[in-house]
Amino acid sequence: MSAFLYNSVRFMLKPWRPKREIFHFVFSKAMTESSATKILFQLRKHIQEKPKVLMLSINSAYGDITQAQIVAEAFQQAAQNLDAPFYTFIDCYALGSAYYLASCGTEVYANPFSLIGEVQPSKKSIGFQNVLENLKINYRKSRRESILLDAFTKVSEKQLEFVNKELQTEFQFALDQIKQNRAGKIKKFEESKIYTAQQALENGLIDDICTFDEVLAKKYPKYKSRELTLYKDESSMIIVQGQLHLAIENLLTKFENNCQLFVNENAYHDIQEQISELLTNALNNIDIQQSAYDLMMDYLNDFIINSNKY
């Protein structure tokens, strides 16, 4: 009797929520492994509530096509299991891998002022050879030649050839998938072109020009939607930027206060360790948002310019 009473009270206290409603996911980050993991976690966490409709708003540019494929497949599979439509919305822009993700929707909508397209896979890599030369740091490694890019050595012809083949494979995969997703709808699609919403509509890249609220009011006026937003991790980004700035200031101060830096073996070793730690932290901890990436490059450029003075 006590167990029955306990379960009855627990049921009554549990907040009421419609069993089948609209789940609206909002994705406004660069497509990386980290951001893909977060949105997949949200999807798997809430999919057990069996929503009637899945909606995904996208405001993203470029990023990793592999992660976009993983996210797209997860949403499509979830929609299939739920027997629910999957709508995608382009808020401001969906470029590169972001448009590939958008094209996976049952129907694709775009804001009137959005930018769409330019499916051109790219690979970013920072080279620190000049930094090492300016600091007179010898970088050594003991291993067989690798086809993977190394930030501290010059890119070889073999590495360049491998990267180009990899990008071409990614490009062809993305192109084939987009054409398959928009089969019978795409009239013309120039891979390197950025389309306005009106141009995208005319060429079959999207189904209509309207906002999430307009579609909601038109198609599902009686259903309530739940918004599941992936907020940018601004706090951690600010912390890393601050650490980066302080580390560079510290290095510049050492240059300024010790003109015989490279004669002093201990100081030389210390500066080498700090440079290594600085670059490792910057690359590993910043979730490569374009703004943080640009800021990091500005800091490093200032560092190189100032280091030439001493």
XYZ file of C-alpha atoms in Angstrom:
310
model
C 0.000 0.000 0.000
C 2.831 2.369 0.887
C 4.529 1.710 -2.477
C 1.261 2.427 -4.302
C 0.801 5.672 -2.338
C 4.396 6.698 -3.007
C 4.075 6.139 -6.763
C 0.707 7.936 -6.866
C 2.114 11.033 -5.134
C 5.214 10.932 -7.324
C 3.038 10.845 -10.446
C 0.899 13.782 -9.271
C 3.941 15.891 -8.404
C 5.629 15.203 -11.715
C 5.239 18.258 -14.013
C 2.735 17.592 -16.759
C 4.121 17.703 -20.252
C 2.515 16.743 -23.570
C 3.838 13.366 -24.637
C 4.107 14.224 -28.297
C 5.270 17.744 -28.985
C 7.716 19.623 -31.195
C 11.395 19.602 -30.259
C 13.266 22.572 -31.670
C 17.068 22.227 -31.608
C 19.120 25.386 -32.196
C 22.658 24.916 -33.527
C 24.790 28.075 -33.730
C 28.342 26.826 -33.507
C 31.073 25.791 -35.910
C 30.744 22.106 -36.772
C 33.425 20.441 -34.658
C 33.668 17.168 -32.765
C 32.824 19.030 -29.551
C 29.710 20.780 -30.890
C 28.526 17.612 -32.646
C 28.863 15.646 -29.411
C 26.767 18.235 -27.559
C 23.888 18.231 -30.015
C 23.886 14.420 -30.191
C 23.737 14.303 -26.398
C 20.710 16.628 -26.445
C 19.019 14.549 -29.139
C 19.521 11.220 -27.362
C 18.558 12.701 -24.013
C 15.183 14.045 -25.162
C 14.233 11.606 -27.904
C 12.806 9.207 -25.303
C 9.892 11.628 -24.860
C 8.767 10.754 -28.387
C 8.201 14.201 -29.937
C 5.796 14.559 -32.833
C 8.147 16.720 -34.915
C 11.903 17.359 -34.970
C 13.103 20.808 -35.998
C 16.676 22.054 -36.280
C 17.655 25.714 -36.704
C 21.160 26.199 -38.108
C 23.413 29.230 -37.962
C 26.837 27.889 -38.844
C 29.587 28.105 -41.434
C 31.951 25.427 -42.698
C 33.450 23.059 -40.125
C 34.014 19.319 -40.229
C 31.990 17.494 -42.878
C 32.459 14.185 -41.033
C 30.804 15.547 -37.888
C 27.997 17.068 -39.984
C 27.376 13.636 -41.511
C 27.215 12.013 -38.061
C 24.722 14.605 -36.778
C 22.597 14.429 -39.943
C 22.417 10.643 -39.801
C 21.425 10.732 -36.112
C 18.549 13.159 -36.763
C 17.351 11.245 -39.812
C 17.423 7.951 -37.909
C 15.576 9.492 -34.953
C 12.912 10.927 -37.262
C 12.522 7.550 -38.962
C 12.176 5.697 -35.646
C 9.583 8.211 -34.443
C 7.829 8.323 -37.812
C 8.121 12.112 -37.490
C 9.068 14.814 -40.004
C 12.446 16.513 -39.642
C 12.479 20.187 -40.642
C 15.638 22.289 -40.914
C 15.797 26.083 -40.752
C 18.629 28.319 -41.908
C 18.712 31.415 -39.701
C 21.601 33.624 -40.845
C 23.845 31.324 -42.833
C 24.471 27.669 -43.615
C 27.734 27.348 -45.492
C 29.855 24.298 -46.232
C 29.133 21.387 -43.898
C 26.303 23.419 -42.323
C 24.339 23.387 -45.596
C 25.038 19.671 -45.950
C 23.369 19.237 -42.548
C 20.466 21.509 -43.526
C 19.853 19.586 -46.757
C 19.094 16.432 -44.737
C 15.772 17.841 -43.565
C 12.442 16.544 -44.835
C 11.796 20.178 -45.711
C 14.363 22.990 -45.689
C 13.427 26.579 -44.857
C 15.521 29.740 -44.821
C 15.314 33.226 -43.397
C 14.841 35.846 -46.163
C 18.291 37.324 -45.463
C 20.253 34.106 -44.999
C 23.296 32.955 -46.987
C 23.480 29.378 -48.242
C 25.843 27.016 -50.051
C 29.574 27.087 -50.801
C 30.222 23.434 -50.147
C 34.009 23.491 -50.229
C 35.659 21.230 -47.612
C 38.780 22.785 -46.140
C 41.472 21.842 -43.668
C 43.052 24.441 -41.392
C 46.537 24.098 -40.012
C 48.792 26.577 -38.236
C 52.507 26.530 -39.005
C 54.890 27.667 -36.269
C 58.160 27.263 -38.160
C 58.850 31.024 -38.157
C 58.124 31.244 -34.431
C 60.689 28.540 -33.731
C 63.233 30.214 -35.997
C 62.746 33.623 -34.353
C 63.206 32.070 -30.923
C 66.110 29.933 -32.161
C 64.413 26.795 -30.908
C 65.434 23.491 -32.461
C 62.499 21.162 -32.971
C 63.378 17.476 -33.209
C 61.268 14.388 -33.657
C 62.173 10.736 -33.898
C 59.714 8.840 -36.054
C 59.071 7.790 -39.605
C 57.769 10.397 -42.008
C 54.070 10.953 -41.410
C 51.451 12.026 -43.934
C 49.658 13.950 -41.177
C 50.315 17.686 -40.935
C 52.773 18.823 -38.281
C 52.532 22.413 -37.023
C 56.287 22.596 -36.389
C 57.649 21.346 -39.716
C 57.235 22.403 -43.323
C 54.525 20.713 -45.352
C 55.980 18.133 -47.725
C 54.712 17.340 -51.206
C 53.562 13.944 -49.947
C 51.516 15.537 -47.159
C 50.030 18.100 -49.531
C 49.038 15.379 -51.986
C 47.391 13.356 -49.202
C 45.419 16.369 -47.907
C 44.221 17.274 -51.405
C 42.989 13.717 -52.008
C 41.247 13.693 -48.637
C 39.517 17.009 -49.345
C 38.443 15.842 -52.802
C 36.935 12.689 -51.276
C 35.054 14.751 -48.669
C 33.885 17.189 -51.330
C 32.519 14.463 -53.600
C 30.809 12.726 -50.680
C 29.113 15.946 -49.531
C 28.052 16.800 -53.075
C 26.560 13.354 -53.723
C 24.690 13.393 -50.411
C 23.237 16.862 -51.011
C 22.015 15.834 -54.462
C 20.501 12.692 -52.963
C 18.828 14.633 -50.131
C 17.406 17.174 -52.580
C 16.677 14.681 -55.348
C 14.138 16.024 -57.819
C 14.334 19.500 -56.279
C 17.767 20.896 -57.148
C 17.795 22.655 -60.502
C 21.247 24.206 -60.377
C 23.944 24.060 -57.725
C 27.360 25.676 -58.063
C 29.422 24.216 -55.243
C 31.639 27.269 -54.715
C 28.832 29.839 -54.863
C 27.101 31.516 -51.930
C 23.366 31.884 -52.588
C 20.885 34.318 -51.125
C 17.656 32.794 -49.834
C 15.788 33.822 -52.992
C 18.469 32.344 -55.258
C 18.507 29.158 -53.179
C 14.724 28.855 -53.529
C 14.847 29.385 -57.297
C 17.525 26.685 -57.656
C 15.878 24.145 -55.353
C 18.349 24.294 -52.476
C 15.509 25.093 -50.051
C 11.754 24.517 -50.036
C 10.519 27.904 -48.873
C 11.543 31.257 -47.423
C 10.061 31.624 -43.958
C 10.967 31.511 -40.289
C 10.523 28.825 -37.656
C 7.597 30.694 -36.064
C 5.794 31.004 -39.397
C 6.078 27.270 -40.101
C 4.993 26.486 -36.550
C 1.905 28.696 -36.834
C 0.995 27.344 -40.261
C 1.603 23.608 -39.841
C 1.278 22.962 -36.098
C -0.754 25.742 -34.453
C -2.048 23.470 -31.671
C 1.305 22.037 -30.632
C 3.739 23.501 -28.148
C 7.426 23.535 -28.997
C 10.391 23.017 -26.733
C 13.597 24.840 -27.619
C 16.843 23.004 -26.937
C 19.653 25.477 -27.511
C 23.358 24.724 -27.719
C 24.828 27.839 -26.194
C 28.380 28.815 -26.989
C 30.785 28.135 -24.157
C 31.781 31.798 -23.876
C 33.229 31.530 -20.356
C 35.795 28.848 -21.189
C 36.745 30.692 -24.368
C 37.369 33.913 -22.428
C 39.494 32.039 -19.879
C 41.690 30.493 -22.586
C 42.044 33.839 -24.348
C 43.095 35.451 -21.077
C 45.643 32.727 -20.401
C 46.977 33.105 -23.921
C 47.353 36.862 -23.531
C 49.101 36.582 -20.138
C 51.497 33.935 -21.416
C 52.526 36.110 -24.355
C 52.985 39.155 -22.109
C 55.163 37.037 -19.840
C 57.314 35.915 -22.744
C 57.705 39.450 -24.079
C 58.724 40.671 -20.619
C 61.437 38.031 -20.487
C 62.745 39.180 -23.848
C 62.775 42.765 -22.642
C 64.490 42.075 -19.320
C 67.066 39.581 -20.556
C 68.954 40.537 -23.695
C 71.274 37.559 -23.148
C 68.306 35.192 -23.161
C 69.764 32.671 -25.546
C 73.113 32.624 -23.740
C 71.383 31.571 -20.523
C 70.607 27.865 -20.905
C 67.996 27.785 -18.121
C 66.124 30.784 -19.526
C 66.303 29.244 -22.986
C 64.810 25.965 -21.720
C 62.130 27.860 -19.780
C 61.077 29.910 -22.794
C 60.931 26.743 -24.914
C 58.616 25.018 -22.437
C 56.343 28.041 -22.157
C 56.040 28.363 -25.925
C 55.174 24.671 -26.212
C 52.592 24.901 -23.410
C 51.149 28.124 -24.810
C 50.576 26.691 -28.273
C 49.272 23.352 -26.975
C 46.710 25.025 -24.698
C 45.593 27.411 -27.422
C 44.988 24.610 -29.907
C 43.480 22.036 -27.553
C 41.217 24.167 -25.373
C 39.681 26.661 -27.790
C 36.615 25.278 -29.493
C 37.631 26.625 -32.872
C 35.071 29.364 -33.224
C 36.131 31.752 -35.960
C 36.360 34.701 -33.563
C 38.593 32.855 -31.103
C 40.722 31.528 -33.948
C 41.222 35.037 -35.343
C 42.044 36.429 -31.918
C 44.598 33.703 -31.312
C 46.288 34.482 -34.618
C 46.357 38.204 -33.787
C 48.064 37.461 -30.472
C 50.635 35.230 -32.126
C 51.342 37.770 -34.873
C 51.887 40.477 -32.256
C 54.190 38.115 -30.414
C 56.287 37.422 -33.514
C 56.502 41.122 -34.421
C 57.537 42.117 -30.910
C 60.024 39.268 -30.593
C 61.923 40.604 -33.600
C 62.735 43.768 -31.643
C 65.025 42.021 -29.209
